[in-house]
PDB file of C-alpha atoms in Angstrom:
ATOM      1  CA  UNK A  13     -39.082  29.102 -66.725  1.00  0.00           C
ATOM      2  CA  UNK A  14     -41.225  28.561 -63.478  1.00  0.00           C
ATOM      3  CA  UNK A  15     -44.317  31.307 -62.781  1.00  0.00           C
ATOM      4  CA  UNK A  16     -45.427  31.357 -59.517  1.00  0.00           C
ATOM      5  CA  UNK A  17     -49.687  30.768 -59.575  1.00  0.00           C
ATOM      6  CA  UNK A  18     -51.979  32.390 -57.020  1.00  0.00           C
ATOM      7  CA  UNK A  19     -54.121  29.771 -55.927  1.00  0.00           C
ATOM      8  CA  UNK A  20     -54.544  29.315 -52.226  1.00  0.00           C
ATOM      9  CA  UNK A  21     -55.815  25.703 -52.839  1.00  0.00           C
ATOM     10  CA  UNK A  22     -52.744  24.419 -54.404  1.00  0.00           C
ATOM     11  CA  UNK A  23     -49.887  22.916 -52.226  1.00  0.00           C
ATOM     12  CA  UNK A  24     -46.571  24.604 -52.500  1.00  0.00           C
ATOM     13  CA  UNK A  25     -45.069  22.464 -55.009  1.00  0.00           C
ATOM     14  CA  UNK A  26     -47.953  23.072 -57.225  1.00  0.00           C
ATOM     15  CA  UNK A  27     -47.746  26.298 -57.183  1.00  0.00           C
ATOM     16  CA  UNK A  28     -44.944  26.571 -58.733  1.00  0.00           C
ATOM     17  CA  UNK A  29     -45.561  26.515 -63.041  1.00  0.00           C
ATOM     18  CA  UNK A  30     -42.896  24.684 -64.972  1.00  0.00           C
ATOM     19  CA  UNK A  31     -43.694  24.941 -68.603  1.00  0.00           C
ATOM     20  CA  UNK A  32     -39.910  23.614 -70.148  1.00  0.00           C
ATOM     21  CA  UNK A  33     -40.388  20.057 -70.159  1.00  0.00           C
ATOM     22  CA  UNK A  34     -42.430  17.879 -73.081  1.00  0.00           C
ATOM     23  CA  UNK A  35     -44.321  14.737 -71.561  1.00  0.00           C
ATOM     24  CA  UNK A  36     -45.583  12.142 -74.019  1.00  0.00           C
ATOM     25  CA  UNK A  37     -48.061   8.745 -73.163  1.00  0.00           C
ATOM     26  CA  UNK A  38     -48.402   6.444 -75.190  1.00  0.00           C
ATOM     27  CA  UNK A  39     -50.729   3.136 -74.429  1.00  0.00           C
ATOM     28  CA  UNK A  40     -52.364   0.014 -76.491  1.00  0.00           C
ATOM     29  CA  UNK A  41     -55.750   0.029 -75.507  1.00  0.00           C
ATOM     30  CA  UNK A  42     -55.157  -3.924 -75.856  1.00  0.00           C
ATOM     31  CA  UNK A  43     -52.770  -3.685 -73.335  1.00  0.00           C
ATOM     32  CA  UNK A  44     -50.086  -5.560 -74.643  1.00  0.00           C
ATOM     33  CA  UNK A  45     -46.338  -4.277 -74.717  1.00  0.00           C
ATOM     34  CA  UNK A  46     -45.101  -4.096 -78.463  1.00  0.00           C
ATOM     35  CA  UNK A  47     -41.388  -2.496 -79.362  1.00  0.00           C
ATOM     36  CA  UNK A  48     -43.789  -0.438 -81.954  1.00  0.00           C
ATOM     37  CA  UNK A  49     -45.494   1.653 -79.533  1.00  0.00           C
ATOM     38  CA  UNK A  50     -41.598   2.907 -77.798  1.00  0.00           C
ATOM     39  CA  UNK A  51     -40.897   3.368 -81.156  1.00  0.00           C
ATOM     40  CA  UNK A  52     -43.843   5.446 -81.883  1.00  0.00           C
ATOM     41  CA  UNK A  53     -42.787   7.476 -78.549  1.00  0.00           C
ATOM     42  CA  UNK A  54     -39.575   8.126 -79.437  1.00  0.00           C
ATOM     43  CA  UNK A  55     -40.651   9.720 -82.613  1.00  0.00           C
ATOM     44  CA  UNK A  56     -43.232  11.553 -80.867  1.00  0.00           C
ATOM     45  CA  UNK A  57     -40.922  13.084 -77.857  1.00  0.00           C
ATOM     46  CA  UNK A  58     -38.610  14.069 -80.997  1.00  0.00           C
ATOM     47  CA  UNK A  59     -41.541  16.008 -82.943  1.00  0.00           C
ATOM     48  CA  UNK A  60     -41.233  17.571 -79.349  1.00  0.00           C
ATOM     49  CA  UNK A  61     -37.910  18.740 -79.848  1.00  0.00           C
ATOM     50  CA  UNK A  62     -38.440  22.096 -79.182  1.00  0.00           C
ATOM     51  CA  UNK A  63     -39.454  21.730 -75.829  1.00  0.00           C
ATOM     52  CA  UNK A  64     -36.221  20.407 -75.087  1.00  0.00           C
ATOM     53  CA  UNK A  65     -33.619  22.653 -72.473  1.00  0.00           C
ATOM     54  CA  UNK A  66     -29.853  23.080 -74.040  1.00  0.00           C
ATOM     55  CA  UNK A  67     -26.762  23.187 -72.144  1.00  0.00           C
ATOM     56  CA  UNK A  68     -23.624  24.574 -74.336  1.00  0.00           C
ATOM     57  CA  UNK A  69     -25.600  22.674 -77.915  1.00  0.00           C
ATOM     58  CA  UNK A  70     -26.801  20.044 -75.306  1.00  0.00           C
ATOM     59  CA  UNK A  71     -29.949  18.208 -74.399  1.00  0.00           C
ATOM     60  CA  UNK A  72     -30.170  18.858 -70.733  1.00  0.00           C
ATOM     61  CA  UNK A  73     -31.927  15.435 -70.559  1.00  0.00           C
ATOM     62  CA  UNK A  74     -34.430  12.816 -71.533  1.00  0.00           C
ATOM     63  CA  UNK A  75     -35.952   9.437 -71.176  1.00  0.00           C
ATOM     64  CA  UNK A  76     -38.670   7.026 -71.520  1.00  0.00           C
ATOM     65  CA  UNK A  77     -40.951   4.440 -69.315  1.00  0.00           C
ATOM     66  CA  UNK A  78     -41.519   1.128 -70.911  1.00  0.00           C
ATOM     67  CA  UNK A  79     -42.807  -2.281 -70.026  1.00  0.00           C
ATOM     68  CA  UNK A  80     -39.874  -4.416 -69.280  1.00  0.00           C
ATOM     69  CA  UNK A  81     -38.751  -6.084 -72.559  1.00  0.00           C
ATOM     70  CA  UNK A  82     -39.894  -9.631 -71.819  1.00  0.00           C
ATOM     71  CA  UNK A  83     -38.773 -10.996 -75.064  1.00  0.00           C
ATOM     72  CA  UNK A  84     -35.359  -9.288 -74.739  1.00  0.00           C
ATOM     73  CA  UNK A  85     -34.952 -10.640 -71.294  1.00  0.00           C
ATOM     74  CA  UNK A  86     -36.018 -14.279 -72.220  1.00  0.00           C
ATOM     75  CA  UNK A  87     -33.065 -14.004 -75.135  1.00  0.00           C
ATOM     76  CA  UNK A  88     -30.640 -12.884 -72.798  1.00  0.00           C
ATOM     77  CA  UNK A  89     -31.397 -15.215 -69.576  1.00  0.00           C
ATOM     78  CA  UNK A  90     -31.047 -18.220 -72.289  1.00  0.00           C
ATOM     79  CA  UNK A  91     -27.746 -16.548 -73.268  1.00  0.00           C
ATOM     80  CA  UNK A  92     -26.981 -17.333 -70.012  1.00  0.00           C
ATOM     81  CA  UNK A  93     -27.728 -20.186 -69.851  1.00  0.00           C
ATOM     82  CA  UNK A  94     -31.150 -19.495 -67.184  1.00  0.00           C
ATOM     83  CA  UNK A  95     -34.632 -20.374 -68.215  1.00  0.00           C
ATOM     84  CA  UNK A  96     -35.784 -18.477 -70.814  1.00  0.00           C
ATOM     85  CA  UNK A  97     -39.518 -18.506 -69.592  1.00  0.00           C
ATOM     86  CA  UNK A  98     -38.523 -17.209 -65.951  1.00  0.00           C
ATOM     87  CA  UNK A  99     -38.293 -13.607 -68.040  1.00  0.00           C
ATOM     88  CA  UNK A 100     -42.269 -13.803 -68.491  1.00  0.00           C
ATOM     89  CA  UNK A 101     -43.014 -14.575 -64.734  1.00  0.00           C
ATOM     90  CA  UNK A 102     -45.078 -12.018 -63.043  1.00  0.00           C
ATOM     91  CA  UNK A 103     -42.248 -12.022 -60.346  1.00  0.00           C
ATOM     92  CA  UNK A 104     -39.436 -11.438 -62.633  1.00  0.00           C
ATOM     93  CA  UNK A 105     -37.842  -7.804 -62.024  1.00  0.00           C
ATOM     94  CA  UNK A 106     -35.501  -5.610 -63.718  1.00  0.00           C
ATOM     95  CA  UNK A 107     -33.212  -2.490 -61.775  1.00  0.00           C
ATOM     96  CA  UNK A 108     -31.267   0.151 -64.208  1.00  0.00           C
ATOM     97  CA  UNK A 109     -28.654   1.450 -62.010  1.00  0.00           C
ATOM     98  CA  UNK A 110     -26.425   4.685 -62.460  1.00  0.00           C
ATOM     99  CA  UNK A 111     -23.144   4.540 -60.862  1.00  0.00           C
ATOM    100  CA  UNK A 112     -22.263   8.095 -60.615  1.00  0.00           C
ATOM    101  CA  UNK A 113     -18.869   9.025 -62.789  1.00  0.00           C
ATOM    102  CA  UNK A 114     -16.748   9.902 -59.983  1.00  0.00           C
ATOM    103  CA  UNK A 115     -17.206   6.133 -58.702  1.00  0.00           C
ATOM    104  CA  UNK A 116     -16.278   4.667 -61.884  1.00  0.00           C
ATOM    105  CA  UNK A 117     -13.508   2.937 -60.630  1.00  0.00           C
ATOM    106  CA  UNK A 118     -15.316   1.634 -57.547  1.00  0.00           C
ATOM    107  CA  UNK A 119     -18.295   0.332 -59.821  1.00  0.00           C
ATOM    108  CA  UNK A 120     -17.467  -3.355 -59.549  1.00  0.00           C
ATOM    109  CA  UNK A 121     -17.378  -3.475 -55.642  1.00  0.00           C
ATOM    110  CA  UNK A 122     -21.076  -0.758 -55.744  1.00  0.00           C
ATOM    111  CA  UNK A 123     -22.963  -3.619 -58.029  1.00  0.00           C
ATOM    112  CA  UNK A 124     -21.644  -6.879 -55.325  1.00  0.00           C
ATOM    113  CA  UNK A 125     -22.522  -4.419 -52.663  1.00  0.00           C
ATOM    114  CA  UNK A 126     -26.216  -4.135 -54.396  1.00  0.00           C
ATOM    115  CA  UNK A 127     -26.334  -7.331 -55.106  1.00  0.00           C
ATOM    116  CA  UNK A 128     -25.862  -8.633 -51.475  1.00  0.00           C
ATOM    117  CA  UNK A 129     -28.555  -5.986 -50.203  1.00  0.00           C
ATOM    118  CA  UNK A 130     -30.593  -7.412 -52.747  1.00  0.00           C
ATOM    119  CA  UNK A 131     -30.214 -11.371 -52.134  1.00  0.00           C
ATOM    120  CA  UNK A 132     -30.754 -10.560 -48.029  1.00  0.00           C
ATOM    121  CA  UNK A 133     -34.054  -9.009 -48.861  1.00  0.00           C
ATOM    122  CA  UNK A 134     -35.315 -12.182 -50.260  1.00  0.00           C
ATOM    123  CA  UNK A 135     -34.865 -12.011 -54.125  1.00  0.00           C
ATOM    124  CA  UNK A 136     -32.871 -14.363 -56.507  1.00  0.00           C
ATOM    125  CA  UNK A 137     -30.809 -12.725 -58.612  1.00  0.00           C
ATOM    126  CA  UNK A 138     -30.215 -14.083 -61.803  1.00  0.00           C
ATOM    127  CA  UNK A 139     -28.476 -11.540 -64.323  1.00  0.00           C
ATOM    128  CA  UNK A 140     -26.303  -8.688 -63.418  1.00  0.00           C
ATOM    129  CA  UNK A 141     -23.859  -7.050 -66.044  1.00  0.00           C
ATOM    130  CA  UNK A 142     -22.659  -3.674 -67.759  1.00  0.00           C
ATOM    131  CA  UNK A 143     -26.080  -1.931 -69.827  1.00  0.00           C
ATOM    132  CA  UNK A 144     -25.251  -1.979 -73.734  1.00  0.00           C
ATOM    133  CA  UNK A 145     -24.367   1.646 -74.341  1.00  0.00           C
ATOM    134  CA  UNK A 146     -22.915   3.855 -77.217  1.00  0.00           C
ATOM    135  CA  UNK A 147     -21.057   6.639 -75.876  1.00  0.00           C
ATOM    136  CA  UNK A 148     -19.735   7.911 -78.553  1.00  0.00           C
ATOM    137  CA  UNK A 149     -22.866   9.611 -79.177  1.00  0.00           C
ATOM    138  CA  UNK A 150     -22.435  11.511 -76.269  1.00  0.00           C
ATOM    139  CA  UNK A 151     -21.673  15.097 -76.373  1.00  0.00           C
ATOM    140  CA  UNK A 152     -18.614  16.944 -74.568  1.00  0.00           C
ATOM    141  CA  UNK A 153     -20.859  17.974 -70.854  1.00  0.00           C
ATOM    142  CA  UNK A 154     -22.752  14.404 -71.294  1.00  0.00           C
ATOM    143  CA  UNK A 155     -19.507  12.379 -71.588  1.00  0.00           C
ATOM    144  CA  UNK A 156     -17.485  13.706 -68.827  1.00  0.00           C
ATOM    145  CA  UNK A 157     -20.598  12.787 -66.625  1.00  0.00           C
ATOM    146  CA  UNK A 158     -21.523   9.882 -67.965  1.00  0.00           C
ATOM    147  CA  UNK A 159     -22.461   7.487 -64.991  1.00  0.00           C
ATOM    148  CA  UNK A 160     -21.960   3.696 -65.320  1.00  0.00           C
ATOM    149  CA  UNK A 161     -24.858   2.270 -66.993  1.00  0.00           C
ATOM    150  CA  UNK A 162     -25.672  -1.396 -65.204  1.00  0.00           C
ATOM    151  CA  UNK A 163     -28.731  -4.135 -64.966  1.00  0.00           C
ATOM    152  CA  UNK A 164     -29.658  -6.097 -62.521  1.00  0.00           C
ATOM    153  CA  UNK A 165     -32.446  -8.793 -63.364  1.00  0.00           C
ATOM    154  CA  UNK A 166     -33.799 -11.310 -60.873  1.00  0.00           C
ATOM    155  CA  UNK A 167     -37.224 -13.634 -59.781  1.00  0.00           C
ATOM    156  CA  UNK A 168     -38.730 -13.017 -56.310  1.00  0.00           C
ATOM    157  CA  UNK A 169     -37.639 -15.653 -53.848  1.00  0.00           C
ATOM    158  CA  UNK A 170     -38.680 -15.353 -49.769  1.00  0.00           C
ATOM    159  CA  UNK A 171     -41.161 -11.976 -50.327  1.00  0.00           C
ATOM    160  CA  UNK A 172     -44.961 -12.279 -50.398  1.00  0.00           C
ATOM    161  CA  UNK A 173     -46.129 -11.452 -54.110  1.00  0.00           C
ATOM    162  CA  UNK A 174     -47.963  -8.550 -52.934  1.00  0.00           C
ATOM    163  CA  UNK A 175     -45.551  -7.049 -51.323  1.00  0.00           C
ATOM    164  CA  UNK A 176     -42.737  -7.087 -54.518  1.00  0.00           C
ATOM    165  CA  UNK A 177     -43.141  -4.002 -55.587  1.00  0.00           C
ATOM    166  CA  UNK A 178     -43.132  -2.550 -52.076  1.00  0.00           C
ATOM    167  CA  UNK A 179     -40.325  -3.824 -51.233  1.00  0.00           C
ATOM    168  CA  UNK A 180     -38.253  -3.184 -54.381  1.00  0.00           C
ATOM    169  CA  UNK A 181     -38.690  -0.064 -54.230  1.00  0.00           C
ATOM    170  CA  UNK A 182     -38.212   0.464 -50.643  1.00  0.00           C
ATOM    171  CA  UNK A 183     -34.750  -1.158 -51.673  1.00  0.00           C
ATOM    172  CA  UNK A 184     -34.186   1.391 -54.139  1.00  0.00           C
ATOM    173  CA  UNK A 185     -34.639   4.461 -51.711  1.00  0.00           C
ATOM    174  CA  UNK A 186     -32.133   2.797 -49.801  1.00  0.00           C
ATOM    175  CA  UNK A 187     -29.386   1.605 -51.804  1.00  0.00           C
ATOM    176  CA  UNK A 188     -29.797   5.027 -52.998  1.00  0.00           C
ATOM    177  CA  UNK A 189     -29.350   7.062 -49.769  1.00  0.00           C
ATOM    178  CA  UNK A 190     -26.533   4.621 -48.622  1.00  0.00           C
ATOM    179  CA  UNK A 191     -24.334   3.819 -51.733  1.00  0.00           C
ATOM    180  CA  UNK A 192     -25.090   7.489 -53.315  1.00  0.00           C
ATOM    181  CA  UNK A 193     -25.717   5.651 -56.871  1.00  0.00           C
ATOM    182  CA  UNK A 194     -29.254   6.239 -58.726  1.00  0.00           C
ATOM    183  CA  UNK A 195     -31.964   4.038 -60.008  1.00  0.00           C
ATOM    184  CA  UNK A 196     -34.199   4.740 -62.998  1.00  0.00           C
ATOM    185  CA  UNK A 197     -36.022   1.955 -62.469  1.00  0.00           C
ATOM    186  CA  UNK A 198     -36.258  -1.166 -60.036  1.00  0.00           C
ATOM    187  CA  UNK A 199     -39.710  -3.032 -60.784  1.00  0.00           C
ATOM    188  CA  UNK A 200     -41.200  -6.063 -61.669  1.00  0.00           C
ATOM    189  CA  UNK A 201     -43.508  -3.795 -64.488  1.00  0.00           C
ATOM    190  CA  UNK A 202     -41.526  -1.336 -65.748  1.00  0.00           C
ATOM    191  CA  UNK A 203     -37.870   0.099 -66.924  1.00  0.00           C
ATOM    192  CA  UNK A 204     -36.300   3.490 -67.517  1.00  0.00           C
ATOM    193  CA  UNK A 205     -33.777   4.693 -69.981  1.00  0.00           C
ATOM    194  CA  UNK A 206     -32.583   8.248 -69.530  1.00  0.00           C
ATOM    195  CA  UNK A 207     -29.614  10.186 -70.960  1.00  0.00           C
ATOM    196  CA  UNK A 208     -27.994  13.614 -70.575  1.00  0.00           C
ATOM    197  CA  UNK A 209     -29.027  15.123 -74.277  1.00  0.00           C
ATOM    198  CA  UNK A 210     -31.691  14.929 -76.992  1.00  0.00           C
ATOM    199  CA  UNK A 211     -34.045  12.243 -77.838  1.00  0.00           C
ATOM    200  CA  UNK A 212     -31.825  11.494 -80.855  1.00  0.00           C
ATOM    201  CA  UNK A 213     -29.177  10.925 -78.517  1.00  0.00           C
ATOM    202  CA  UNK A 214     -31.678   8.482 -76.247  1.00  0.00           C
ATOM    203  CA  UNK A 215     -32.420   6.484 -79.231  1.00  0.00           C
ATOM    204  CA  UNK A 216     -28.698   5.768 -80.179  1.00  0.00           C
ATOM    205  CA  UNK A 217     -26.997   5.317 -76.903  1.00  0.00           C
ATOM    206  CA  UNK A 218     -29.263   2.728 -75.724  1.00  0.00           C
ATOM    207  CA  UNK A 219     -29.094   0.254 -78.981  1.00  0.00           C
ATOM    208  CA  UNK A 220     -31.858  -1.669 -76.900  1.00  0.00           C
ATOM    209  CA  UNK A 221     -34.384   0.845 -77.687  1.00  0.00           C
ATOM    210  CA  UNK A 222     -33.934   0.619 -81.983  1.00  0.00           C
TER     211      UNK A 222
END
C-alpha cells in the first residue's frame, strides 16, 4: 500500500510511503563473512513472513546481499582446475545474471555475448557456467517466469584497482540496457540471490545458500 506524505522537504520519490516490504541487516561487528550470519538472515526475513506480498498463494519476491562466498569460490575455481587462492584476491569478482525466460533458448549466445563485453573492458574471466538451482520448488506464476540463472566469476586484468567497482558496474547498466537481461549483482564485494516467492522458497532453490 503506498500513502502519499505531506512534507515539502522530501523529494518526490520519498514522498511516496511503501510499508509492504520487510528489510533485514545483519553484520559481524568483527567484520568477517561467516555462512552463519546468511543463515541467521534467512531465518530472520522468514520470522518476517508476514510482511511478505502474495500473488495467486505466491511470494511476489525475495532475496538477500551477501559477501561473495570466498571459500565456495576457491572450491569451485580448483574444480576447475584455476588457482584456488585467486578466489580470495581483492580483485576477484562475481556477476549473477538473469536471462529473462523468453530468451531461454538464446541464453548460450547472451552469456559469450557478456563475456566478450566483459574481456574488452579489461577483466579476465575465469569461470562462467549455469547457477545451481532447484526449480522444482518453484510455484506455478514463478516457474513459467523463471529466468536463466548464470555466474560469471573473473580477476581484474588491464583496469586500475580503484576504478573496479566503477567500472563493473558501469558494465552492468550496460549489458543491461543493450542485451535486455538483469544483474543482481556484478562486484568484487558482494552477491545477490533473489527469487519470485517466499523466503522458504529462497533458501531451497539456491542449494548454495543451506
Amino acid at each position: 500500500m503506498r500513502r502519499q506524505i505531506e512534507d515539502e522537504t522530501l523529494h518526490a520519490v520519498d514522498a511516496v510511503e511503501r510499508d509492504a516490504c520487510a528489510l533485514i541487516c545483519s553484520i559481524r561487528k568483527g567484520g568477517q563473512a561467516t555462512h552463519g550470519n546468511v543463515k541467521r538472515t534467512i531465518e530472520a526475513l522468514a520470522r518476517m513472513g508476514h510482511r511478505t506480498g502474495y500473488i495467486n498463494g505466491e511470494g511476489d519476491g525475495v532475496g538477500i546481499m551477501t559477501d561473495i562466498p570466498r571459500e565456495l569460490w576457491s572450491k569451485r575455481l580448483s574444480r576447475r582446475g584455476v588457482r584456488a587462492s585467486l578466489a580470495t584476491d581483492r580483485n576477484f569478482w562475481v556477476a549473477h545474471v538473469m536471462i529473462p525466460s523468453r530468451a531461454r533458448t538464446r541464453a548460450q549466445h547472451i552469456v559469450d555475448e557478456i563475456s566478450r563485453r566483459i574481456s574488452e573492458a579489461g577483466l579476465h574471466i575465469l569461470y562462467d557456467g549455469p547457477g545451481d538451482v532447484n526449480r522444482l520448488v518453484l510455484g506455478p506464476n514463478a516457474e513459467k517466469n523463471e529466468p536463466v540463472f548464470w555466474q560469471i566469476a573473473g580477476i581484474n586484468g588491464q583496469v586500475p584497482p580503484q576504478e573496479l567497482e566503477r567500472t563493473l558496474f558501469r558494465l552492468q547498466t550496460h549489458l543491461e540496457q543493450v542485451l535486455g537481461i538483469h544483474f543482481p549483482s556484478f562486484s568484487s564485494h558482494s552477491v545477490v540471490y533473489k527469487v519470485q516467492g517466499t523466503v522458504e522458497i529462497l533458501r531451497r532453490y539456491y542449494p548454495e545458500l543451506r
